[in-house]
């Protein structure tokens, strides 16, 4: 059995629950032998399921520290999806264990912390990567870095937590090289424009509050031909398959420069919002 450990701020959250389903589905489809066997969480969710209850529900071991967790598993997944400010500290501890690590979205709180995580990984010779599950939507496959224009729309709870999903799609489809960004508030919608050095443009619009929209992409390819792509594929399953492949091989499926680019663009968009929609040069 290949043992996986979860690191979280608190475990009573969607990703920590759903991970068991996606690992099981991968095993059944690929005759795999991965299992989440142990966890560590910094705290319990107020009014929610405690770590002890979580462990009893899923039959996993509670560890007293990340160091202990690293001794009892083969690989580590850092969750804390709504607590990006915790990721740098968790990553530094996880990298000390010598295990391969996946960091769930949002990668960390800002670009400076992202650079520090990459630096720490290099210093500790740790193989790791981070991605939003939206990168793995199969609808995006024909546009690996070569799209001329991308417009992504969907829903979210906050710009800080959800921008990463939209930027993951844009950067996967358009690649690195963003030059400047701008935020615009339109009612309960958060809009952002990303301009590339070669004149290409990416845009996203996030509907907040109760106005729910499924993810969709309007894209022009390198020749300018357009397509509208509702995102309906099993991107969470595809993401877990890539995580487990990485755990076995230590090889990532895309360049970490895209993750750093995403964080830099995200910082610029948040700064633009704070400055009433000013253009921010990256």
Short mmCIF file of C-alpha atoms in Angstrom, two decimals:
data_model
loop_
_atom_site.label_atom_id
_atom_site.label_comp_id
_atom_site.label_asym_id
_atom_site.label_seq_id
_atom_site.Cartn_x
_atom_site.Cartn_y
_atom_site.Cartn_z
CA UNK A 1 0.00 0.00 0.00
CA UNK A 2 1.19 3.51 -0.90
CA UNK A 3 0.31 5.72 2.04
CA UNK A 4 -0.79 9.35 1.75
CA UNK A 5 -0.97 11.87 4.60
CA UNK A 6 -3.19 14.96 4.64
CA UNK A 7 -2.11 18.28 6.18
CA UNK A 8 -4.89 20.78 6.82
CA UNK A 9 -5.84 23.78 8.91
CA UNK A 10 -9.01 21.91 9.85
CA UNK A 11 -10.28 18.72 8.25
CA UNK A 12 -14.01 19.38 8.09
CA UNK A 13 -13.88 20.90 4.61
CA UNK A 14 -14.88 19.70 1.15
CA UNK A 15 -11.42 18.84 -0.16
CA UNK A 16 -10.42 16.74 2.85
CA UNK A 17 -13.66 14.75 2.58
CA UNK A 18 -13.68 14.44 -1.21
CA UNK A 19 -10.05 13.22 -1.44
CA UNK A 20 -11.07 9.74 -0.29
CA UNK A 21 -13.56 9.45 -3.16
CA UNK A 22 -11.07 10.53 -5.83
CA UNK A 23 -8.30 8.24 -4.54
CA UNK A 24 -10.75 5.31 -4.47
CA UNK A 25 -11.97 6.09 -8.00
CA UNK A 26 -8.37 6.23 -9.25
CA UNK A 27 -7.57 2.86 -7.65
CA UNK A 28 -10.63 1.21 -9.16
CA UNK A 29 -9.90 2.58 -12.63
CA UNK A 30 -6.15 1.93 -12.62
CA UNK A 31 -5.79 -1.05 -10.28
CA UNK A 32 -3.90 1.25 -7.90
CA UNK A 33 -3.02 0.74 -4.26
CA UNK A 34 -2.97 4.29 -2.85
CA UNK A 35 -4.69 5.11 0.44
CA UNK A 36 -5.03 8.10 2.74
CA UNK A 37 -3.94 6.60 6.06
CA UNK A 38 -3.01 9.47 8.39
CA UNK A 39 -3.73 13.17 8.93
CA UNK A 40 -2.61 16.23 10.81
CA UNK A 41 -4.68 19.36 11.37
CA UNK A 42 -3.78 22.51 13.24
CA UNK A 43 -7.23 23.01 14.72
CA UNK A 44 -10.88 21.92 14.60
CA UNK A 45 -13.49 23.78 12.59
CA UNK A 46 -15.64 25.85 14.97
CA UNK A 47 -19.00 24.13 15.19
CA UNK A 48 -17.85 21.43 12.78
CA UNK A 49 -16.41 17.92 12.83
CA UNK A 50 -13.39 17.57 15.11
CA UNK A 51 -10.21 15.86 13.95
CA UNK A 52 -10.93 12.86 16.19
CA UNK A 53 -14.39 12.47 14.62
CA UNK A 54 -12.90 12.80 11.14
CA UNK A 55 -10.34 10.08 11.88
CA UNK A 56 -13.02 7.78 13.26
CA UNK A 57 -15.24 8.34 10.20
CA UNK A 58 -12.52 7.51 7.67
CA UNK A 59 -10.43 5.06 9.70
CA UNK A 60 -7.24 7.11 9.54
CA UNK A 61 -4.58 7.89 12.14
CA UNK A 62 -4.31 11.29 13.84
CA UNK A 63 -0.76 12.56 14.10
CA UNK A 64 0.53 15.08 16.63
CA UNK A 65 2.80 16.91 14.15
CA UNK A 66 3.70 17.16 10.50
CA UNK A 67 7.01 15.51 11.34
CA UNK A 68 5.18 12.49 12.79
CA UNK A 69 2.89 12.37 9.79
CA UNK A 70 5.91 12.29 7.49
CA UNK A 71 7.26 9.26 9.34
CA UNK A 72 4.05 7.28 8.83
CA UNK A 73 3.25 7.93 5.16
CA UNK A 74 4.96 7.88 1.79
CA UNK A 75 3.54 11.12 0.34
CA UNK A 76 1.96 14.35 1.60
CA UNK A 77 -0.93 16.53 0.44
CA UNK A 78 -1.27 20.02 1.92
CA UNK A 79 -4.86 21.24 1.79
CA UNK A 80 -5.99 24.31 3.83
CA UNK A 81 -7.94 25.56 0.77
CA UNK A 82 -9.29 28.67 2.48
CA UNK A 83 -6.19 29.41 4.54
CA UNK A 84 -3.49 30.29 2.02
CA UNK A 85 -1.61 32.17 4.73
CA UNK A 86 -0.81 28.82 6.36
CA UNK A 87 0.74 27.17 3.31
CA UNK A 88 4.30 28.51 3.63
CA UNK A 89 4.66 27.27 7.20
CA UNK A 90 3.12 23.89 6.40
CA UNK A 91 5.31 23.50 3.31
CA UNK A 92 8.50 24.24 5.21
CA UNK A 93 7.65 21.52 7.74
CA UNK A 94 6.51 19.06 5.06
CA UNK A 95 9.67 19.55 2.99
CA UNK A 96 11.78 18.54 6.00
CA UNK A 97 10.24 15.05 5.90
CA UNK A 98 11.86 14.20 2.57
CA UNK A 99 8.52 13.17 1.06
CA UNK A 100 7.01 14.31 -2.23
CA UNK A 101 4.38 16.97 -1.64
CA UNK A 102 1.32 18.33 -3.41
CA UNK A 103 -0.06 21.73 -2.31
CA UNK A 104 -3.72 22.34 -3.08
CA UNK A 105 -5.06 25.75 -4.15
CA UNK A 106 -4.52 28.56 -3.30
CA UNK A 107 -0.77 27.86 -3.45
CA UNK A 108 0.10 30.47 -0.82
CA UNK A 109 -0.88 33.97 0.27
CA UNK A 110 1.21 35.99 -2.21
CA UNK A 111 4.00 35.92 -4.79
CA UNK A 112 6.78 36.50 -2.23
CA UNK A 113 5.68 33.45 -0.24
CA UNK A 114 5.46 31.44 -3.47
CA UNK A 115 9.08 32.29 -4.30
CA UNK A 116 10.09 31.26 -0.77
CA UNK A 117 8.35 27.90 -1.12
CA UNK A 118 10.21 27.18 -4.37
CA UNK A 119 13.49 28.25 -2.75
CA UNK A 120 12.89 26.00 0.27
CA UNK A 121 12.03 23.06 -1.98
CA UNK A 122 15.31 23.55 -3.83
CA UNK A 123 17.27 23.79 -0.58
CA UNK A 124 15.70 20.57 0.74
CA UNK A 125 15.70 18.76 -2.65
CA UNK A 126 11.94 18.27 -2.34
CA UNK A 127 9.80 17.38 -5.33
CA UNK A 128 6.47 19.23 -5.18
CA UNK A 129 3.86 21.03 -7.22
CA UNK A 130 0.62 22.96 -6.82
CA UNK A 131 -2.42 23.47 -9.01
CA UNK A 132 -6.09 24.22 -9.07
CA UNK A 133 -8.11 21.25 -10.29
CA UNK A 134 -9.42 23.40 -13.15
CA UNK A 135 -6.09 22.99 -14.97
CA UNK A 136 -7.16 19.38 -15.59
CA UNK A 137 -10.44 20.08 -17.35
CA UNK A 138 -10.05 17.98 -20.50
CA UNK A 139 -11.77 20.71 -22.53
CA UNK A 140 -8.58 22.78 -22.24
CA UNK A 141 -6.24 20.15 -23.69
CA UNK A 142 -5.95 21.56 -27.24
CA UNK A 143 -4.77 24.95 -25.93
CA UNK A 144 -1.52 24.32 -24.06
CA UNK A 145 -0.04 27.82 -23.97
CA UNK A 146 -1.02 28.68 -27.54
CA UNK A 147 -4.37 30.48 -27.18
CA UNK A 148 -4.68 33.98 -28.60
CA UNK A 149 -7.50 35.08 -26.29
CA UNK A 150 -9.18 33.45 -23.28
CA UNK A 151 -12.27 34.57 -21.37
CA UNK A 152 -13.28 32.48 -18.33
CA UNK A 153 -16.52 32.90 -16.42
CA UNK A 154 -18.00 31.20 -13.40
CA UNK A 155 -18.77 31.70 -9.71
CA UNK A 156 -16.94 32.06 -6.42
CA UNK A 157 -17.06 33.16 -2.82
CA UNK A 158 -14.20 35.67 -2.85
CA UNK A 159 -11.66 37.05 -5.30
CA UNK A 160 -8.80 36.08 -2.96
CA UNK A 161 -9.76 32.40 -2.85
CA UNK A 162 -11.25 31.87 -6.31
CA UNK A 163 -9.04 33.92 -8.66
CA UNK A 164 -6.59 31.00 -8.73
CA UNK A 165 -9.08 28.79 -10.60
CA UNK A 166 -9.59 31.32 -13.37
CA UNK A 167 -5.90 32.15 -13.61
CA UNK A 168 -4.97 28.46 -13.71
CA UNK A 169 -7.13 28.09 -16.81
CA UNK A 170 -5.82 31.27 -18.46
CA UNK A 171 -2.15 30.49 -17.83
CA UNK A 172 -2.51 26.86 -18.92
CA UNK A 173 -4.11 28.04 -22.17
CA UNK A 174 -1.93 31.12 -22.77
CA UNK A 175 1.34 30.39 -20.97
CA UNK A 176 3.57 32.84 -19.10
CA UNK A 177 4.45 36.39 -20.13
CA UNK A 178 1.71 38.53 -18.58
CA UNK A 179 2.75 42.19 -18.59
CA UNK A 180 -0.01 44.13 -16.85
CA UNK A 181 -3.37 43.51 -15.16
CA UNK A 182 -6.45 45.43 -14.17
CA UNK A 183 -9.44 44.69 -11.92
CA UNK A 184 -12.95 45.99 -12.43
CA UNK A 185 -15.98 45.66 -10.16
CA UNK A 186 -19.28 45.19 -12.02
CA UNK A 187 -22.14 44.79 -9.55
CA UNK A 188 -21.47 41.53 -7.71
CA UNK A 189 -19.03 40.45 -10.43
CA UNK A 190 -15.23 40.58 -10.17
CA UNK A 191 -13.63 41.14 -13.58
CA UNK A 192 -9.93 41.07 -14.42
CA UNK A 193 -7.98 41.69 -17.62
CA UNK A 194 -4.50 40.23 -18.17
CA UNK A 195 -2.41 41.66 -21.01
CA UNK A 196 0.55 39.72 -22.42
CA UNK A 197 3.80 41.11 -23.81
CA UNK A 198 2.86 39.98 -27.32
CA UNK A 199 -0.55 41.64 -27.29
CA UNK A 200 -2.65 38.60 -26.34
CA UNK A 201 -5.29 39.05 -23.63
CA UNK A 202 -6.93 36.91 -20.96
CA UNK A 203 -10.05 37.91 -19.04
CA UNK A 204 -12.11 36.42 -16.25
CA UNK A 205 -15.44 37.29 -14.65
CA UNK A 206 -16.43 35.78 -11.30
CA UNK A 207 -20.05 35.96 -10.20
CA UNK A 208 -20.25 36.36 -6.43
CA UNK A 209 -23.05 35.95 -3.85
CA UNK A 210 -26.07 33.91 -4.96
CA UNK A 211 -25.62 34.38 -8.71
CA UNK A 212 -24.25 30.92 -9.56
CA UNK A 213 -22.66 30.17 -12.93
CA UNK A 214 -20.91 27.00 -14.08
CA UNK A 215 -17.33 27.35 -15.34
CA UNK A 216 -17.03 28.03 -19.06
CA UNK A 217 -14.32 29.31 -21.41
CA UNK A 218 -14.55 31.38 -24.59
CA UNK A 219 -11.27 30.93 -26.42
CA UNK A 220 -9.59 31.95 -29.67
CA UNK A 221 -6.78 29.67 -30.78
CA UNK A 222 -3.49 30.73 -32.32
CA UNK A 223 -5.17 31.19 -35.70
CA UNK A 224 -8.01 33.22 -34.19
CA UNK A 225 -10.69 30.51 -34.52
CA UNK A 226 -13.14 30.63 -31.60
CA UNK A 227 -14.77 28.00 -29.41
CA UNK A 228 -17.09 28.10 -26.40
CA UNK A 229 -16.18 25.41 -23.86
CA UNK A 230 -18.53 24.62 -20.96
CA UNK A 231 -16.41 22.83 -18.34
CA UNK A 232 -18.17 19.54 -17.66
CA UNK A 233 -15.29 17.04 -17.42
CA UNK A 234 -14.14 15.31 -14.22
CA UNK A 235 -11.30 17.72 -13.48
CA UNK A 236 -11.00 16.61 -9.84
CA UNK A 237 -10.49 13.02 -10.92
CA UNK A 238 -7.97 14.07 -13.56
CA UNK A 239 -6.12 16.16 -10.99
CA UNK A 240 -5.88 13.28 -8.52
CA UNK A 241 -4.58 11.01 -11.28
CA UNK A 242 -1.79 13.50 -11.97
CA UNK A 243 -1.01 13.88 -8.25
CA UNK A 244 -0.70 10.11 -7.80
CA UNK A 245 1.41 9.79 -10.96
CA UNK A 246 3.69 12.52 -9.56
CA UNK A 247 3.93 10.68 -6.23
CA UNK A 248 5.18 7.60 -8.05
CA UNK A 249 7.55 9.27 -10.50
CA UNK A 250 8.56 12.57 -8.87
CA UNK A 251 8.01 14.27 -12.23
CA UNK A 252 5.59 17.18 -12.63
CA UNK A 253 3.40 17.53 -15.73
CA UNK A 254 3.95 21.28 -16.18
CA UNK A 255 6.57 23.92 -15.42
CA UNK A 256 6.52 25.48 -11.94
CA UNK A 257 7.11 28.83 -13.66
CA UNK A 258 3.38 28.78 -14.43
CA UNK A 259 2.57 28.57 -10.71
CA UNK A 260 4.82 31.52 -9.95
CA UNK A 261 3.27 33.46 -12.85
CA UNK A 262 -0.20 32.76 -11.48
CA UNK A 263 0.74 34.12 -8.07
CA UNK A 264 2.34 37.22 -9.57
CA UNK A 265 -0.78 37.92 -11.66
CA UNK A 266 -3.04 37.28 -8.67
CA UNK A 267 -1.04 39.80 -6.59
CA UNK A 268 -1.41 42.36 -9.36
CA UNK A 269 -5.17 41.87 -9.61
CA UNK A 270 -5.64 42.21 -5.85
CA UNK A 271 -3.49 45.36 -5.89
CA UNK A 272 -5.53 46.78 -8.77
CA UNK A 273 -8.73 46.15 -6.81
CA UNK A 274 -7.26 47.95 -3.79
CA UNK A 275 -6.34 50.87 -6.08
CA UNK A 276 -9.81 51.23 -7.65
CA UNK A 277 -9.01 49.45 -10.88
CA UNK A 278 -5.64 50.97 -11.73
CA UNK A 279 -3.48 49.18 -14.29
CA UNK A 280 -0.70 47.27 -12.49
CA UNK A 281 2.53 46.47 -14.31
CA UNK A 282 3.94 43.08 -13.32
#
